[in-house]
Amino acid sequence: MASSESYVEEKTVKQPPTTDNSRSKSADHSPDHNAETDVFEEQPGHDFHYKTLSWQFVSLLMIAEIVSNGMLSLPSALAVVGIVPAVILIIFFGVFALYTAKLLIDFKLNHPGVHNMGDAGFVLGGQIPREILSAGTIIFAIFGTGSELLSGQQALSTLSNNGLCAMYLLLIFSAATLLVALPRTLDRVGWLGLFSVCLITISGVVAMIGAGINPVPGRVLNATVSTSFYQAFLAITNPVFAYAGHFMFFILISEMKQPADAMKAAWCLQGFATVFYVVFAVVIYVYIGNTVASPALLSLPEKWSKATFAIALGNFLIAGGLYSHTAAKIVFVRWFRHTKHMYTHTILGWIAWIGLCFAAVAVAFILAIAVPIFSYLIGIAASLFASWYTYGIAGFFWFHDSYHFRGGWVAVRKRPAQAALAAFTILLGAFVCVAGTYVSIKLIVDAYEENLIHTLQLCLLPILPLPFKWSRTLYAETVRYTKRAFGCLLVLMCQWFAPTKLIISFEREGKGRLTQEEIDRIVKKNSNGEVESLDLPTKFVFIANHQVYADWWYGWCLTYYIGPQGVHDSVYITLKKSLRWVPILGWAMQFYNFIFLARSWVSDRLQLSSHLSALGKAAKEQDNPLVFFLYPEGTVVSKDTRPISKKFADKMGIDDMTNMLLPRSTGLLFSLRSLAPRIPDLKMLDVTTVYPGIPPMGYGQSWYTLRSIFLHGVPPPAIHYHLRLFSMNDVPIGDLSKTDPSVIPDSTTAAVEVEIPEDEKAAFDLWLRELWHEKDNSITKWFEQSSFSKTRNEIPLRLRRGRDVLDAFGFFLPAVAGYMWSRIKK
């Protein structure tokens, strides 16, 4: 292995000022000075002494952090590419990681003030690299914490036979992880490192014994396997990221008594990890074969799986504590470097430290519990950051110090072998970064296509401008996530602040009727006989009578119970154009792709048809749910709107309504004609709504307003929904035989869904008015019987899944993150 010299003796080290004020000023305004002076000062009067670790304890902490989850995924790599290539890769990356560790250690010795990758980035290129590398280290450390939390939760679930909710197990393990992370100096967890190494080693040995005693009959073993680049690199990422611990080296070395001994710790780490990885991966694969799972412990018989998980549990806990400690320490040192808060017990210092540790674990907990694609995101984070921290950036360290301390490019050219090796580390890091990111993103896209993804993070929004199909797909899923989060928030607010329930009944005689067999199929109940979901179509136009302004709220809540996962992430609503620019809410509604109308049909008809046609086409091509809300009355029944409806009825010579307003058919007809050609299985869900407590001929807004429901604590005791379901063949929407579903109407297109013959308009208007009279009569009967039907299905408005609570709060995360960032920048 080529050597890389340390050049400390050739530098002129500036002496730091001795006053506290000077040190503080230096820390704030001269990061280059900080790189030349040791990050930690040692004085007898300090309460905290950081430089306390021996190289033996550093090696134990390195092994505890790196080997923790690294070994569990390696046997699956052998199943993909075969024993020979996989073993060669494991050894190669282990040896090469030892070389890059030496480059990192030499760089640290040359720059004693470098505490983390961010400080190293400043030495290399100034403030921008510093911020990028610091943020990457924090992100990767938090993701590492989340990975350990999931491993701990998986172990607890296996040991308890899933006897407790996974979220509670994760919460318990997170609390324990926080306790491990809280000590301010690493010497406090040094002995835990020894304990952790013993646990992971014993766990691996027990797993190999269990696999040897219980070999899989008929297992298939391959020396080599011919596979695609995608599958091969997917397997390569396992040994690459099994050594992804270099991002912690600077932090660990900074707390050593003798930093010059750090290479001894690196030898112990890489020697132990490489040998242990090879032996464990080969033994497990030989006895289990190509069916080996990831993590490998899940491939063992139940009792052996429980035994290995029980032993490894302590290692997962300690490794998670180290990761979260690392994330907190980077920010803490950045804030308080060379101040009294670093070295003495101060209220501000302790509040900041505990808050940072809690934030690191809390963010990891939220990601782990609320994000189904979290494991894929770990792969992206590892590709973007660990590939550079473990391999690529070490080459830049060598070039930087060779240039500055050995005589410029002349000195570099005098060492061609070392220069070539350093350049290779940069190229290797770049290759792993690009290919690993590609593989990870493709995994997400594949999971999306297989309906494995239900939630995407708002951090993926910046990919929208990228000219790739997958970027648009992920962006669309992000929008759907925000709607899902908001829908969960609506239900949660009812559950906490305005408890009520939905009482569902179905039409059995008139238009849109359903048979008893169809109703039994739709209403899904649990083992206790409680309704848990409604198996209704997932592409439909939702129409209803408009009683109160909260109708849309409760209607959105209803969509939460349609289907196993709900369709509340696919809701679209028409709104007044003036709401478009309302701060925050208006922007959110634009983000949701809601439709804004000027209430002038001459200008609105083309926009409505064009917008809905595009939504319908996308829903059909992507096979996504679509729920379009429309209230044909246009407004709520009130003392002001009731006379207008009566006047119009008298003018037209038709019967007025008793409990509702006359419906306006034009908007609904245009909507159905725009959606139906592009969604062949489109349905129309007609909902008759009644709120108990409102007397006959009363006006709902006089009893239930958003203010009275959620601020005064006066919700309706129940919301009665009477459902009718129509296919488009049962609705007279006119002749659409000439419609081309692939064409979106615009100003140059005289599409038949926009230009409607008068006779077709009249037929639909009559049909809708008759439907509304039937609804009006059913409401009158409701006042007599307090029910639409003898058979009622009650659904309390509450969240169905524990993780949906996190989705509900996830709606606020972007705002909270923005506020915190604005405070940090100040």
Tab-separated table of N, CA and C in Angstrom, residues 58-190:
chain	number	residue	atom	x	y	z
A	58	VAL	N	-10.804	3.847	20.721
A	58	VAL	CA	-11.254	4.391	19.441
A	58	VAL	C	-11.544	3.262	18.452
A	59	SER	N	-10.689	2.260	18.425
A	59	SER	CA	-10.924	1.132	17.525
A	59	SER	C	-12.212	0.404	17.882
A	60	LEU	N	-12.494	0.268	19.186
A	60	LEU	CA	-13.731	-0.384	19.608
A	60	LEU	C	-14.961	0.418	19.179
A	61	LEU	N	-14.890	1.731	19.347
A	61	LEU	CA	-16.010	2.573	18.937
A	61	LEU	C	-16.204	2.527	17.423
A	62	MET	N	-15.095	2.492	16.680
A	62	MET	CA	-15.196	2.391	15.224
A	62	MET	C	-15.867	1.088	14.811
A	63	ILE	N	-15.454	-0.011	15.436
A	63	ILE	CA	-16.029	-1.317	15.105
A	63	ILE	C	-17.509	-1.349	15.489
A	64	ALA	N	-17.829	-0.822	16.677
A	64	ALA	CA	-19.223	-0.811	17.133
A	64	ALA	C	-20.115	-0.057	16.166
A	65	GLU	N	-19.591	1.024	15.603
A	65	GLU	CA	-20.399	1.859	14.710
A	65	GLU	C	-20.484	1.273	13.302
A	66	ILE	N	-19.382	0.739	12.774
A	66	ILE	CA	-19.348	0.310	11.374
A	66	ILE	C	-19.893	-1.103	11.183
A	67	VAL	N	-19.480	-2.023	12.041
A	67	VAL	CA	-19.830	-3.428	11.840
A	67	VAL	C	-21.273	-3.696	12.235
A	68	SER	N	-21.899	-2.794	12.966
A	68	SER	CA	-23.238	-2.995	13.497
A	68	SER	C	-24.205	-3.577	12.477
A	69	ASN	N	-24.514	-2.799	11.441
A	69	ASN	CA	-25.454	-3.277	10.426
A	69	ASN	C	-24.761	-3.764	9.166
A	70	GLY	N	-23.434	-3.494	9.077
A	70	GLY	CA	-22.731	-3.811	7.850
A	70	GLY	C	-22.780	-5.272	7.469
A	71	MET	N	-22.597	-6.158	8.457
A	71	MET	CA	-22.491	-7.580	8.127
A	71	MET	C	-23.830	-8.184	7.722
A	72	LEU	N	-24.946	-7.592	8.154
A	72	LEU	CA	-26.240	-8.252	7.988
A	72	LEU	C	-26.706	-8.300	6.535
A	73	SER	N	-26.218	-7.390	5.691
A	73	SER	CA	-26.665	-7.369	4.300
A	73	SER	C	-25.686	-8.048	3.353
A	74	LEU	N	-24.492	-8.418	3.821
A	74	LEU	CA	-23.469	-8.951	2.923
A	74	LEU	C	-23.802	-10.323	2.328
A	75	PRO	N	-24.385	-11.276	3.088
A	75	PRO	CA	-24.693	-12.558	2.459
A	75	PRO	C	-25.586	-12.445	1.234
A	76	SER	N	-26.493	-11.472	1.209
A	76	SER	CA	-27.368	-11.315	0.046
A	76	SER	C	-26.582	-10.883	-1.188
A	77	ALA	N	-25.434	-10.214	-0.990
A	77	ALA	CA	-24.597	-9.839	-2.127
A	77	ALA	C	-24.020	-11.075	-2.808
A	78	LEU	N	-23.674	-12.082	-2.004
A	78	LEU	CA	-23.160	-13.323	-2.572
A	78	LEU	C	-24.225	-14.010	-3.417
A	79	ALA	N	-25.485	-13.881	-3.013
A	79	ALA	CA	-26.568	-14.513	-3.761
A	79	ALA	C	-26.776	-13.852	-5.119
A	80	VAL	N	-26.397	-12.590	-5.247
A	80	VAL	CA	-26.642	-11.862	-6.492
A	80	VAL	C	-25.496	-12.038	-7.482
A	81	VAL	N	-24.239	-11.915	-7.014
A	81	VAL	CA	-23.105	-11.974	-7.947
A	81	VAL	C	-22.266	-13.235	-7.793
A	82	GLY	N	-22.522	-14.054	-6.769
A	82	GLY	CA	-21.743	-15.264	-6.553
A	82	GLY	C	-20.682	-15.084	-5.485
A	83	ILE	N	-20.158	-16.219	-4.987
A	83	ILE	CA	-19.209	-16.176	-3.881
A	83	ILE	C	-17.909	-15.469	-4.268
A	84	VAL	N	-17.321	-15.857	-5.393
A	84	VAL	CA	-15.999	-15.352	-5.751
A	84	VAL	C	-15.995	-13.840	-5.962
A	85	PRO	N	-16.859	-13.283	-6.842
A	85	PRO	CA	-16.832	-11.816	-7.006
A	85	PRO	C	-17.146	-11.073	-5.712
A	86	ALA	N	-18.104	-11.573	-4.932
A	86	ALA	CA	-18.504	-10.877	-3.713
A	86	ALA	C	-17.365	-10.853	-2.698
A	87	VAL	N	-16.664	-11.978	-2.513
A	87	VAL	CA	-15.554	-12.017	-1.565
A	87	VAL	C	-14.431	-11.093	-2.019
A	88	ILE	N	-14.158	-11.087	-3.319
A	88	ILE	CA	-13.128	-10.184	-3.844
A	88	ILE	C	-13.500	-8.727	-3.565
A	89	LEU	N	-14.786	-8.398	-3.770
A	89	LEU	CA	-15.241	-7.024	-3.527
A	89	LEU	C	-15.129	-6.654	-2.053
A	90	ILE	N	-15.525	-7.570	-1.167
A	90	ILE	CA	-15.460	-7.288	0.266
A	90	ILE	C	-14.018	-7.022	0.700
A	91	ILE	N	-13.095	-7.856	0.214
A	91	ILE	CA	-11.680	-7.673	0.581
A	91	ILE	C	-11.120	-6.396	-0.037
A	92	PHE	N	-11.441	-6.172	-1.325
A	92	PHE	CA	-10.920	-4.984	-2.000
A	92	PHE	C	-11.364	-3.707	-1.295
A	93	PHE	N	-12.653	-3.586	-1.044
A	93	PHE	CA	-13.145	-2.357	-0.424
A	93	PHE	C	-12.657	-2.227	1.019
A	94	GLY	N	-12.435	-3.357	1.693
A	94	GLY	CA	-11.880	-3.280	3.035
A	94	GLY	C	-10.453	-2.762	3.031
A	95	VAL	N	-9.632	-3.285	2.125
A	95	VAL	CA	-8.240	-2.838	2.024
A	95	VAL	C	-8.181	-1.387	1.565
A	96	PHE	N	-9.015	-1.052	0.590
A	96	PHE	CA	-8.984	0.315	0.085
A	96	PHE	C	-9.485	1.300	1.139
A	97	ALA	N	-10.439	0.876	1.954
A	97	ALA	CA	-10.912	1.737	3.046
A	97	ALA	C	-9.803	1.976	4.067
A	98	LEU	N	-8.897	1.005	4.235
A	98	LEU	CA	-7.755	1.210	5.130
A	98	LEU	C	-6.827	2.278	4.564
A	99	TYR	N	-6.620	2.240	3.251
A	99	TYR	CA	-5.781	3.270	2.608
A	99	TYR	C	-6.402	4.656	2.759
A	100	THR	N	-7.701	4.774	2.477
A	100	THR	CA	-8.336	6.093	2.603
A	100	THR	C	-8.375	6.539	4.062
A	101	ALA	N	-8.455	5.578	5.002
A	101	ALA	CA	-8.398	5.945	6.423
A	101	ALA	C	-7.060	6.605	6.740
A	102	LYS	N	-5.979	6.079	6.152
A	102	LYS	CA	-4.660	6.684	6.382
A	102	LYS	C	-4.610	8.108	5.835
A	103	LEU	N	-5.189	8.320	4.667
A	103	LEU	CA	-5.210	9.667	4.109
A	103	LEU	C	-5.990	10.623	5.009
A	104	LEU	N	-7.104	10.171	5.550
A	104	LEU	CA	-7.900	11.006	6.447
A	104	LEU	C	-7.129	11.315	7.730
A	105	ILE	N	-6.449	10.300	8.263
A	105	ILE	CA	-5.702	10.489	9.513
A	105	ILE	C	-4.537	11.455	9.296
A	106	ASP	N	-3.810	11.307	8.177
A	106	ASP	CA	-2.722	12.233	7.884
A	106	ASP	C	-3.246	13.666	7.766
A	107	PHE	N	-4.380	13.815	7.111
A	107	PHE	CA	-4.965	15.152	6.964
A	107	PHE	C	-5.334	15.733	8.327
A	108	LYS	N	-5.876	14.907	9.197
A	108	LYS	CA	-6.228	15.355	10.545
A	108	LYS	C	-4.980	15.777	11.315
A	109	LEU	N	-3.918	15.014	11.216
A	109	LEU	CA	-2.680	15.367	11.916
A	109	LEU	C	-2.085	16.661	11.378
A	110	ASN	N	-2.263	16.902	10.097
A	110	ASN	CA	-1.757	18.143	9.503
A	110	ASN	C	-2.625	19.350	9.859
A	111	HIS	N	-3.877	19.080	10.201
A	111	HIS	CA	-4.827	20.157	10.511
A	111	HIS	C	-5.552	19.790	11.811
A	112	PRO	N	-4.930	19.985	12.959
A	112	PRO	CA	-5.501	19.523	14.232
A	112	PRO	C	-6.833	20.171	14.584
A	113	GLY	N	-7.168	21.300	13.980
A	113	GLY	CA	-8.438	21.946	14.279
A	113	GLY	C	-9.602	21.366	13.515
A	114	VAL	N	-9.353	20.426	12.592
A	114	VAL	CA	-10.428	19.796	11.836
A	114	VAL	C	-11.164	18.816	12.745
A	115	HIS	N	-12.418	19.111	13.007
A	115	HIS	CA	-13.215	18.270	13.904
A	115	HIS	C	-14.158	17.351	13.149
A	116	ASN	N	-14.544	17.733	11.943
A	116	ASN	CA	-15.488	16.926	11.164
A	116	ASN	C	-15.277	17.216	9.685
A	117	MET	N	-16.055	16.548	8.855
A	117	MET	CA	-15.900	16.717	7.413
A	117	MET	C	-16.164	18.151	6.970
A	118	GLY	N	-17.009	18.867	7.680
A	118	GLY	CA	-17.264	20.258	7.332
A	118	GLY	C	-16.025	21.112	7.494
A	119	ASP	N	-15.299	20.926	8.597
A	119	ASP	CA	-14.048	21.658	8.791
A	119	ASP	C	-13.039	21.305	7.694
A	120	ALA	N	-12.997	20.028	7.340
A	120	ALA	CA	-12.090	19.614	6.266
A	120	ALA	C	-12.483	20.267	4.947
A	121	GLY	N	-13.773	20.383	4.705
A	121	GLY	CA	-14.241	21.042	3.496
A	121	GLY	C	-13.820	22.485	3.428
A	122	PHE	N	-13.793	23.158	4.592
A	122	PHE	CA	-13.349	24.554	4.605
A	122	PHE	C	-11.877	24.659	4.222
A	123	VAL	N	-11.058	23.742	4.727
A	123	VAL	CA	-9.642	23.748	4.385
A	123	VAL	C	-9.460	23.539	2.885
A	124	LEU	N	-10.282	22.658	2.311
A	124	LEU	CA	-10.144	22.355	0.889
A	124	LEU	C	-10.621	23.489	-0.002
A	125	GLY	N	-11.779	24.091	0.349
A	125	GLY	CA	-12.347	25.041	-0.604
A	125	GLY	C	-13.138	26.193	-0.053
A	126	GLY	N	-13.165	26.369	1.249
A	126	GLY	CA	-13.869	27.521	1.788
A	126	GLY	C	-15.241	27.183	2.351
A	127	GLN	N	-16.088	28.205	2.413
A	127	GLN	CA	-17.337	28.098	3.141
A	127	GLN	C	-18.347	27.157	2.478
A	128	ILE	N	-18.474	27.192	1.160
A	128	ILE	CA	-19.480	26.366	0.490
A	128	ILE	C	-19.217	24.878	0.704
A	129	PRO	N	-17.986	24.364	0.441
A	129	PRO	CA	-17.736	22.956	0.755
A	129	PRO	C	-17.952	22.635	2.227
A	130	ARG	N	-17.636	23.588	3.098
A	130	ARG	CA	-17.837	23.357	4.527
A	130	ARG	C	-19.301	23.078	4.828
A	131	GLU	N	-20.199	23.918	4.291
A	131	GLU	CA	-21.620	23.753	4.578
A	131	GLU	C	-22.157	22.457	3.967
A	132	ILE	N	-21.720	22.142	2.767
A	132	ILE	CA	-22.195	20.922	2.101
A	132	ILE	C	-21.761	19.680	2.867
A	133	LEU	N	-20.469	19.619	3.217
A	133	LEU	CA	-19.966	18.439	3.906
A	133	LEU	C	-20.498	18.343	5.330
A	134	SER	N	-20.691	19.475	6.001
A	134	SER	CA	-21.275	19.445	7.339
A	134	SER	C	-22.700	18.921	7.289
A	135	ALA	N	-23.493	19.492	6.354
A	135	ALA	CA	-24.883	19.045	6.224
A	135	ALA	C	-24.943	17.565	5.860
A	136	GLY	N	-24.069	17.139	4.953
A	136	GLY	CA	-24.059	15.724	4.570
A	136	GLY	C	-23.736	14.811	5.736
A	137	THR	N	-22.779	15.221	6.574
A	137	THR	CA	-22.418	14.410	7.733
A	137	THR	C	-23.589	14.296	8.700
A	138	ILE	N	-24.254	15.415	8.957
A	138	ILE	CA	-25.398	15.400	9.876
A	138	ILE	C	-26.519	14.533	9.310
A	139	ILE	N	-26.810	14.716	8.023
A	139	ILE	CA	-27.874	13.920	7.398
A	139	ILE	C	-27.550	12.435	7.475
A	140	PHE	N	-26.307	12.091	7.114
A	140	PHE	CA	-25.950	10.670	7.117
A	140	PHE	C	-25.959	10.097	8.530
A	141	ALA	N	-25.535	10.879	9.518
A	141	ALA	CA	-25.557	10.409	10.907
A	141	ALA	C	-26.989	10.186	11.383
A	142	ILE	N	-27.895	11.078	11.011
A	142	ILE	CA	-29.304	10.910	11.399
A	142	ILE	C	-29.908	9.705	10.693
A	143	PHE	N	-29.576	9.534	9.428
A	143	PHE	CA	-30.070	8.355	8.712
A	143	PHE	C	-29.492	7.077	9.311
A	144	GLY	N	-28.208	7.145	9.732
A	144	GLY	CA	-27.626	5.993	10.410
A	144	GLY	C	-28.353	5.686	11.704
A	145	THR	N	-28.719	6.743	12.438
A	145	THR	CA	-29.507	6.541	13.659
A	145	THR	C	-30.827	5.864	13.328
A	146	GLY	N	-31.499	6.354	12.277
A	146	GLY	CA	-32.772	5.759	11.879
A	146	GLY	C	-32.631	4.298	11.489
A	147	SER	N	-31.527	3.964	10.811
A	147	SER	CA	-31.292	2.565	10.432
A	147	SER	C	-31.138	1.687	11.669
A	148	GLU	N	-30.395	2.176	12.663
A	148	GLU	CA	-30.227	1.409	13.901
A	148	GLU	C	-31.548	1.308	14.670
A	149	LEU	N	-32.345	2.370	14.629
A	149	LEU	CA	-33.657	2.313	15.290
A	149	LEU	C	-34.533	1.239	14.658
A	150	LEU	N	-34.516	1.172	13.326
A	150	LEU	CA	-35.310	0.144	12.653
A	150	LEU	C	-34.800	-1.256	12.977
A	151	SER	N	-33.476	-1.403	13.050
A	151	SER	CA	-32.916	-2.710	13.416
A	151	SER	C	-33.337	-3.083	14.829
A	152	GLY	N	-33.292	-2.109	15.748
A	152	GLY	CA	-33.723	-2.372	17.115
A	152	GLY	C	-35.192	-2.716	17.199
A	153	GLN	N	-36.014	-1.974	16.455
A	153	GLN	CA	-37.453	-2.264	16.446
A	153	GLN	C	-37.724	-3.641	15.859
A	154	GLN	N	-36.987	-3.991	14.798
A	154	GLN	CA	-37.155	-5.308	14.187
A	154	GLN	C	-36.759	-6.415	15.159
A	155	ALA	N	-35.687	-6.177	15.914
A	155	ALA	CA	-35.265	-7.158	16.911
A	155	ALA	C	-36.316	-7.311	18.008
A	156	LEU	N	-36.842	-6.202	18.501
A	156	LEU	CA	-37.860	-6.261	19.552
A	156	LEU	C	-39.139	-6.925	19.044
A	157	SER	N	-39.514	-6.647	17.806
A	157	SER	CA	-40.711	-7.289	17.236
A	157	SER	C	-40.522	-8.796	17.129
A	158	THR	N	-39.312	-9.209	16.697
A	158	THR	CA	-39.033	-10.648	16.587
A	158	THR	C	-39.067	-11.312	17.959
A	159	LEU	N	-38.464	-10.654	18.943
A	159	LEU	CA	-38.407	-11.244	20.285
A	159	LEU	C	-39.783	-11.306	20.954
A	160	SER	N	-40.648	-10.340	20.635
A	160	SER	CA	-41.968	-10.286	21.278
A	160	SER	C	-43.058	-10.932	20.443
A	161	ASN	N	-42.667	-11.554	19.323
A	161	ASN	CA	-43.654	-12.139	18.414
A	161	ASN	C	-44.697	-11.104	17.987
A	162	ASN	N	-44.205	-9.886	17.735
A	162	ASN	CA	-45.067	-8.771	17.340
A	162	ASN	C	-46.184	-8.531	18.346
A	163	GLY	N	-45.834	-8.692	19.622
A	163	GLY	CA	-46.834	-8.556	20.672
A	163	GLY	C	-47.177	-7.129	21.011
A	164	LEU	N	-46.444	-6.164	20.466
A	164	LEU	CA	-46.715	-4.760	20.736
A	164	LEU	C	-46.589	-3.991	19.432
A	165	CYS	N	-47.361	-2.929	19.310
A	165	CYS	CA	-47.344	-2.100	18.102
A	165	CYS	C	-45.909	-1.697	17.760
A	166	ALA	N	-45.566	-1.808	16.479
A	166	ALA	CA	-44.200	-1.491	16.041
A	166	ALA	C	-43.813	-0.066	16.392
A	167	MET	N	-44.766	0.864	16.337
A	167	MET	CA	-44.450	2.253	16.649
A	167	MET	C	-44.040	2.405	18.107
A	168	TYR	N	-44.712	1.685	19.005
A	168	TYR	CA	-44.363	1.767	20.418
A	168	TYR	C	-42.985	1.155	20.678
A	169	LEU	N	-42.690	0.046	19.995
A	169	LEU	CA	-41.373	-0.563	20.145
A	169	LEU	C	-40.285	0.388	19.651
A	170	LEU	N	-40.552	1.050	18.538
A	170	LEU	CA	-39.581	2.002	18.009
A	170	LEU	C	-39.406	3.178	18.968
A	171	LEU	N	-40.493	3.607	19.574
A	171	LEU	CA	-40.430	4.716	20.525
A	171	LEU	C	-39.605	4.330	21.751
A	172	ILE	N	-39.801	3.124	22.247
A	172	ILE	CA	-39.040	2.648	23.404
A	172	ILE	C	-37.549	2.588	23.071
A	173	PHE	N	-37.241	2.035	21.909
A	173	PHE	CA	-35.839	1.908	21.514
A	173	PHE	C	-35.222	3.281	21.272
A	174	SER	N	-36.007	4.217	20.754
A	174	SER	CA	-35.502	5.580	20.524
A	174	SER	C	-35.156	6.259	21.839
A	175	ALA	N	-36.004	6.071	22.854
A	175	ALA	CA	-35.737	6.674	24.159
A	175	ALA	C	-34.433	6.133	24.741
A	176	ALA	N	-34.209	4.825	24.607
A	176	ALA	CA	-32.968	4.231	25.102
A	176	ALA	C	-31.760	4.747	24.319
A	177	THR	N	-31.926	4.913	23.009
A	177	THR	CA	-30.844	5.451	22.174
A	177	THR	C	-30.471	6.859	22.604
A	178	LEU	N	-31.463	7.661	22.930
A	178	LEU	CA	-31.201	9.023	23.386
A	178	LEU	C	-30.354	9.028	24.656
A	179	LEU	N	-30.629	8.114	25.572
A	179	LEU	CA	-29.853	8.050	26.812
A	179	LEU	C	-28.390	7.723	26.535
A	180	VAL	N	-28.151	6.823	25.558
A	180	VAL	CA	-26.769	6.469	25.206
A	180	VAL	C	-26.051	7.661	24.582
A	181	ALA	N	-26.777	8.502	23.832
A	181	ALA	CA	-26.156	9.615	23.124
A	181	ALA	C	-25.830	10.796	24.033
A	182	LEU	N	-26.413	10.879	25.221
A	182	LEU	CA	-26.346	12.096	26.034
A	182	LEU	C	-24.975	12.441	26.633
A	183	PRO	N	-24.101	11.486	26.968
A	183	PRO	CA	-22.794	11.893	27.521
A	183	PRO	C	-22.074	12.847	26.582
A	184	ARG	N	-21.491	13.909	27.153
A	184	ARG	CA	-20.885	14.951	26.329
A	184	ARG	C	-19.551	14.521	25.735
A	185	THR	N	-18.834	13.623	26.402
A	185	THR	CA	-17.529	13.183	25.910
A	185	THR	C	-17.578	11.688	25.614
A	186	LEU	N	-16.797	11.279	24.623
A	186	LEU	CA	-16.863	9.897	24.156
A	186	LEU	C	-16.249	8.895	25.127
A	187	ASP	N	-15.391	9.357	26.047
A	187	ASP	CA	-14.823	8.391	26.981
A	187	ASP	C	-15.905	7.774	27.862
A	188	ARG	N	-17.040	8.473	28.002
A	188	ARG	CA	-18.143	7.957	28.813
A	188	ARG	C	-18.787	6.731	28.185
A	189	VAL	N	-18.629	6.586	26.852
A	189	VAL	CA	-19.215	5.426	26.173
A	189	VAL	C	-18.134	4.472	25.675
A	190	GLY	N	-16.881	4.702	26.090
A	190	GLY	CA	-15.792	3.840	25.622
A	190	GLY	C	-15.979	2.385	25.990
